[in-house]
Short mmCIF file of C-alpha atoms in Angstrom, two decimals:
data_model
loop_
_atom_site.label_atom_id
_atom_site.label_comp_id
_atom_site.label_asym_id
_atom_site.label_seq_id
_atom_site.Cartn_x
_atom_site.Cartn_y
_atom_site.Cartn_z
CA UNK X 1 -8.30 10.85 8.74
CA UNK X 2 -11.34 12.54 9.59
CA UNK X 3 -13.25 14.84 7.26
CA UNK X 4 -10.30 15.32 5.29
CA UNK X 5 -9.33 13.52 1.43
CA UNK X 6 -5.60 12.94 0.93
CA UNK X 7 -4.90 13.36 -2.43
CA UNK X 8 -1.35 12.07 -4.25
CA UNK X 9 -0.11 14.08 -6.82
CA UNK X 10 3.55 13.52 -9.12
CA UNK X 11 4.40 16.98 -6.82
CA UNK X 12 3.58 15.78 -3.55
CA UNK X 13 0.63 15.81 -1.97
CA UNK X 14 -2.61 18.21 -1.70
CA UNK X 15 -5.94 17.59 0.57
CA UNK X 16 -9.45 18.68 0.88
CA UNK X 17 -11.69 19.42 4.26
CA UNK X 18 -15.06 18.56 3.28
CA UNK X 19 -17.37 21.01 3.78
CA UNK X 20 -14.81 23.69 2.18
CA UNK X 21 -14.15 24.43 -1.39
CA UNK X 22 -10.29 25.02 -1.47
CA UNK X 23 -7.26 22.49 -1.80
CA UNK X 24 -4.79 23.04 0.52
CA UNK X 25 -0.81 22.10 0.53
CA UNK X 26 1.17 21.50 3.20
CA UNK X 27 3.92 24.55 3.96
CA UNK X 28 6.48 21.87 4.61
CA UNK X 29 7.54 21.84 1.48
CA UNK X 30 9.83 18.65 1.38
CA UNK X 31 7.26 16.96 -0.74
CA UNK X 32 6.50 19.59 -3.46
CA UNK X 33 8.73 17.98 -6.68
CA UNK X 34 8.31 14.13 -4.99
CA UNK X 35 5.84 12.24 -7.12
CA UNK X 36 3.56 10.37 -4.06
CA UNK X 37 2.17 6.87 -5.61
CA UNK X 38 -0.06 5.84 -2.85
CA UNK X 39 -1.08 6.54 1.13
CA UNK X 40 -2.33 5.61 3.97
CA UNK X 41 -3.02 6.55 7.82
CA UNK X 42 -3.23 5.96 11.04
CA UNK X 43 -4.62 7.53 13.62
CA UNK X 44 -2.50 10.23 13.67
CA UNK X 45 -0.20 10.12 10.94
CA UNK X 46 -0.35 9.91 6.60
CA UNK X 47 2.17 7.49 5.38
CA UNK X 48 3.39 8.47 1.93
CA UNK X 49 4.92 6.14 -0.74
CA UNK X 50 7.34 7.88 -3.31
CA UNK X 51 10.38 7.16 -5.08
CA UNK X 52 12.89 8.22 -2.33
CA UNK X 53 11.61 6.36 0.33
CA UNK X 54 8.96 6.44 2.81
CA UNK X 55 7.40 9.65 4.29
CA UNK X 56 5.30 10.40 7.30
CA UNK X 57 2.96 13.36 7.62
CA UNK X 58 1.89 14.73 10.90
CA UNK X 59 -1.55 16.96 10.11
CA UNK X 60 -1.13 18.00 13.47
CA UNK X 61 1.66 19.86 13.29
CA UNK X 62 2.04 20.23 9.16
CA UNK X 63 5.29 18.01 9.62
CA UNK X 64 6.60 16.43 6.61
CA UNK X 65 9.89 13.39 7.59
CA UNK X 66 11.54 11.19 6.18
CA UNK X 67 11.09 7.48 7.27
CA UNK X 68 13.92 5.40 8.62
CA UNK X 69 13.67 1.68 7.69
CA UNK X 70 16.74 0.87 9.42
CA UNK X 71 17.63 -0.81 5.78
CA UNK X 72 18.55 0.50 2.40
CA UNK X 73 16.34 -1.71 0.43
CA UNK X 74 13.31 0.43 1.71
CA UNK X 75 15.05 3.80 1.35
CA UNK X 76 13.98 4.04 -2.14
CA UNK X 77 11.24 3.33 -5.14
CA UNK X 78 8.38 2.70 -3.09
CA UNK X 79 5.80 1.44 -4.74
CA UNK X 80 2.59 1.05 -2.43
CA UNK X 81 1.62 1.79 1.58
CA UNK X 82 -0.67 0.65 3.78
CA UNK X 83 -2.00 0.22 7.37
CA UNK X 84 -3.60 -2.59 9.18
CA UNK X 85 -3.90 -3.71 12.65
CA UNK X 86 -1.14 -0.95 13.80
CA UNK X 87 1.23 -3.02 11.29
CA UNK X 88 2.82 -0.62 8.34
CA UNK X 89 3.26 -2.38 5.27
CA UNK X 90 5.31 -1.11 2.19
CA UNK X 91 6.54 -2.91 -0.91
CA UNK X 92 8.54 -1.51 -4.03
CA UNK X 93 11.74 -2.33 -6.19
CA UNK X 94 13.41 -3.61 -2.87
CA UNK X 95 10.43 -6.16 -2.06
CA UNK X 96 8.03 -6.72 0.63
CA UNK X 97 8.25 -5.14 4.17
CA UNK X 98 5.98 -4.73 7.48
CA UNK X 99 6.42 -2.31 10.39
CA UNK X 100 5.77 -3.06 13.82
CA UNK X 101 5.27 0.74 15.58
CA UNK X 102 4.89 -0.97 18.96
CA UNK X 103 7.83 -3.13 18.93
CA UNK X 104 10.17 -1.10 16.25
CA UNK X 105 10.86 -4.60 14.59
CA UNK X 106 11.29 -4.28 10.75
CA UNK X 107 10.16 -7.79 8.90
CA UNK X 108 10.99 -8.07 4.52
CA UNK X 109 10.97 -10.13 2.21
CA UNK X 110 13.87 -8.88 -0.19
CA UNK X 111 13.37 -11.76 -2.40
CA UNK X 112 9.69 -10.67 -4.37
CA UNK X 113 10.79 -8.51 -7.20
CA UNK X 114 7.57 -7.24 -8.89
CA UNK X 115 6.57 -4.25 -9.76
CA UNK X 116 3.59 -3.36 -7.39
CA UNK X 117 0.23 -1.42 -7.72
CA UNK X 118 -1.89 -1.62 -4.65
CA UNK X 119 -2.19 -3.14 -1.08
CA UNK X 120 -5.15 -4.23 0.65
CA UNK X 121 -6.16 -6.70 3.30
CA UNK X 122 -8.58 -9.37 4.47
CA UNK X 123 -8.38 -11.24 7.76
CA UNK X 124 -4.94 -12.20 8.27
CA UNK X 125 -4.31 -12.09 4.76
CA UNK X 126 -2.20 -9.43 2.81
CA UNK X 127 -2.87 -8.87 -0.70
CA UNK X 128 -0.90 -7.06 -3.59
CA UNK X 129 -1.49 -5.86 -6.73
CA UNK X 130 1.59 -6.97 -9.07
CA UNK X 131 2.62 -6.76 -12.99
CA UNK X 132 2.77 -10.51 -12.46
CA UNK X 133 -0.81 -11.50 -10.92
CA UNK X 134 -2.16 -11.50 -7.24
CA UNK X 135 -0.20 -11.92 -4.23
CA UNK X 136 -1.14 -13.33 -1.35
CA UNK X 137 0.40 -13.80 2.21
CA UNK X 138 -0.87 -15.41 5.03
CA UNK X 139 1.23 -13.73 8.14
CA UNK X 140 -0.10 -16.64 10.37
CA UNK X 141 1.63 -19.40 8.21
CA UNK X 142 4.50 -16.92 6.68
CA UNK X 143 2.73 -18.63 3.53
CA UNK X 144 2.88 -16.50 -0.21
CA UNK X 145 1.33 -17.45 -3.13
CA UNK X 146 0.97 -15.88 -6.58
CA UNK X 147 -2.41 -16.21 -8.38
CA UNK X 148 -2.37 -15.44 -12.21
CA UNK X 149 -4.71 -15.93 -15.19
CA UNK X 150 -3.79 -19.87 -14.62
CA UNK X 151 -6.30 -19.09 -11.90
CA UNK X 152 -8.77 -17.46 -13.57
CA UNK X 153 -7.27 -13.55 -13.40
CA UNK X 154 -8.55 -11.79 -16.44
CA UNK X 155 -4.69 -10.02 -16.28
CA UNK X 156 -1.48 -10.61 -14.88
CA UNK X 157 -1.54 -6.87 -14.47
CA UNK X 158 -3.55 -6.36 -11.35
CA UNK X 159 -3.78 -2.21 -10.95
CA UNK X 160 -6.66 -2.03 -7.98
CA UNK X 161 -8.19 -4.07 -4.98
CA UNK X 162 -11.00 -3.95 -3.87
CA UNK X 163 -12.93 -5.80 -0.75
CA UNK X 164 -16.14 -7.02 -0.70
CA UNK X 165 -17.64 -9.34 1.59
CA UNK X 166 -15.62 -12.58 0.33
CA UNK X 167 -15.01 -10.79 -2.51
CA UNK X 168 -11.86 -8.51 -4.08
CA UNK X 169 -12.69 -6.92 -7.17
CA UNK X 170 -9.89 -6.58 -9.34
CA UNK X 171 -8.92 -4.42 -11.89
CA UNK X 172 -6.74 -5.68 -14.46
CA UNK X 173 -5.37 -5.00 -17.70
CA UNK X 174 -7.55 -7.06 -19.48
CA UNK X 175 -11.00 -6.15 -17.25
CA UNK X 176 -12.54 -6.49 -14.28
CA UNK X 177 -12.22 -10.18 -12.02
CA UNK X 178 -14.52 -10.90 -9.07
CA UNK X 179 -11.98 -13.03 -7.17
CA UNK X 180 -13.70 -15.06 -3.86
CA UNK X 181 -10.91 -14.94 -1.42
CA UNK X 182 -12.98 -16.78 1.38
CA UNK X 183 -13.70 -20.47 0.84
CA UNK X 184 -13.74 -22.66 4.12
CA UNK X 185 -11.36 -25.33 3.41
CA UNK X 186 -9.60 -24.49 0.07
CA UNK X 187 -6.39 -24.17 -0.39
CA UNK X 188 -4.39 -23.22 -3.57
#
């Protein structure tokens, strides 16, 4: 969001203007004993993934609230966040969920129970970082499919994704995978 780094912390969450030296904290204090796994943001809002639910903070107004999922399952442990195409996606101990802002329609998937490490997205594909390989979902065909060191993963433990070209770089517990995610006519 601008010139500014969010910054999760186990107490919340902190950020840094650049250009200035000082860390600043938000005096909405809701946050301060909340350990905040991952974010992500908008245009005008930081979405904040803890283990009481979902927050939202407004930078324009140092607001700090609570998100309502409409469900239980996504009122707590959540794992990872993350924003794409003005869809809000979240997934944790309850599953897999996406947000539609526009249309205030809630979509999960209650049925993936993995633990999950990171979010990140290619096309019209949704990828997550799980303690049991890759995950993959095509929204266009409502299609999943779990990759694993059957498919060449160095780990079942995949911690961080990262894009690149046709490429996501993972890191796993047992090293580093260059995975091509773009290959005209292959399937799994």
């Amino acid at each position: 969001m601008g010139n500014t780094l969010y910054i999760a912390t186990d107490r919340g969450f902190n950020w840094l203007d650049i250009g200035y030296k000082n860390i600043q904290r938000s005096r909405d204090t809701k946050l301060n004993s909340i350990a905040v796994s991952r974010m992500a943001a908008d245009d005008s809002l930081l979405y904040l993934a803890t283990p009481y639910g979902i927050y939202q903070y407004d930078p324009n107004n140092d607001r700090v609230s609570v998100m309502k999922t409409g469900s239980a399952v996504f009122d707590v442990n959540v794992d990872v966040v993350g924003v794409y195409l003005d869809t809000l996606w979240f997934a944790g101990s309850g599953g897999v969920a996406f947000f539609d802002p526009k249309t205030k329609h809630w979509n999960s998937f209650t049925q993936i129970q993995m633990r999950f490490y990171d979010i990140a997205f290619t096309g019209g594909t949704v990828w997550f970082g799980t303690d049991q390989g890759l995950l993959k979902y095509e929204a266009a065909r409502n299609y999943w499919y779990l990759y694993t060191t059957r498919d060449g993963l160095a780990d079942n433990h995949v911690y961080r994704i990262d894009i690149d070209d046709v490429d996501l770089w993972l890191s796993t517990r047992g090293g580093v995978t260059v995975f091509r995610w773009y290959r005209p006519g292959k399937t799994e």
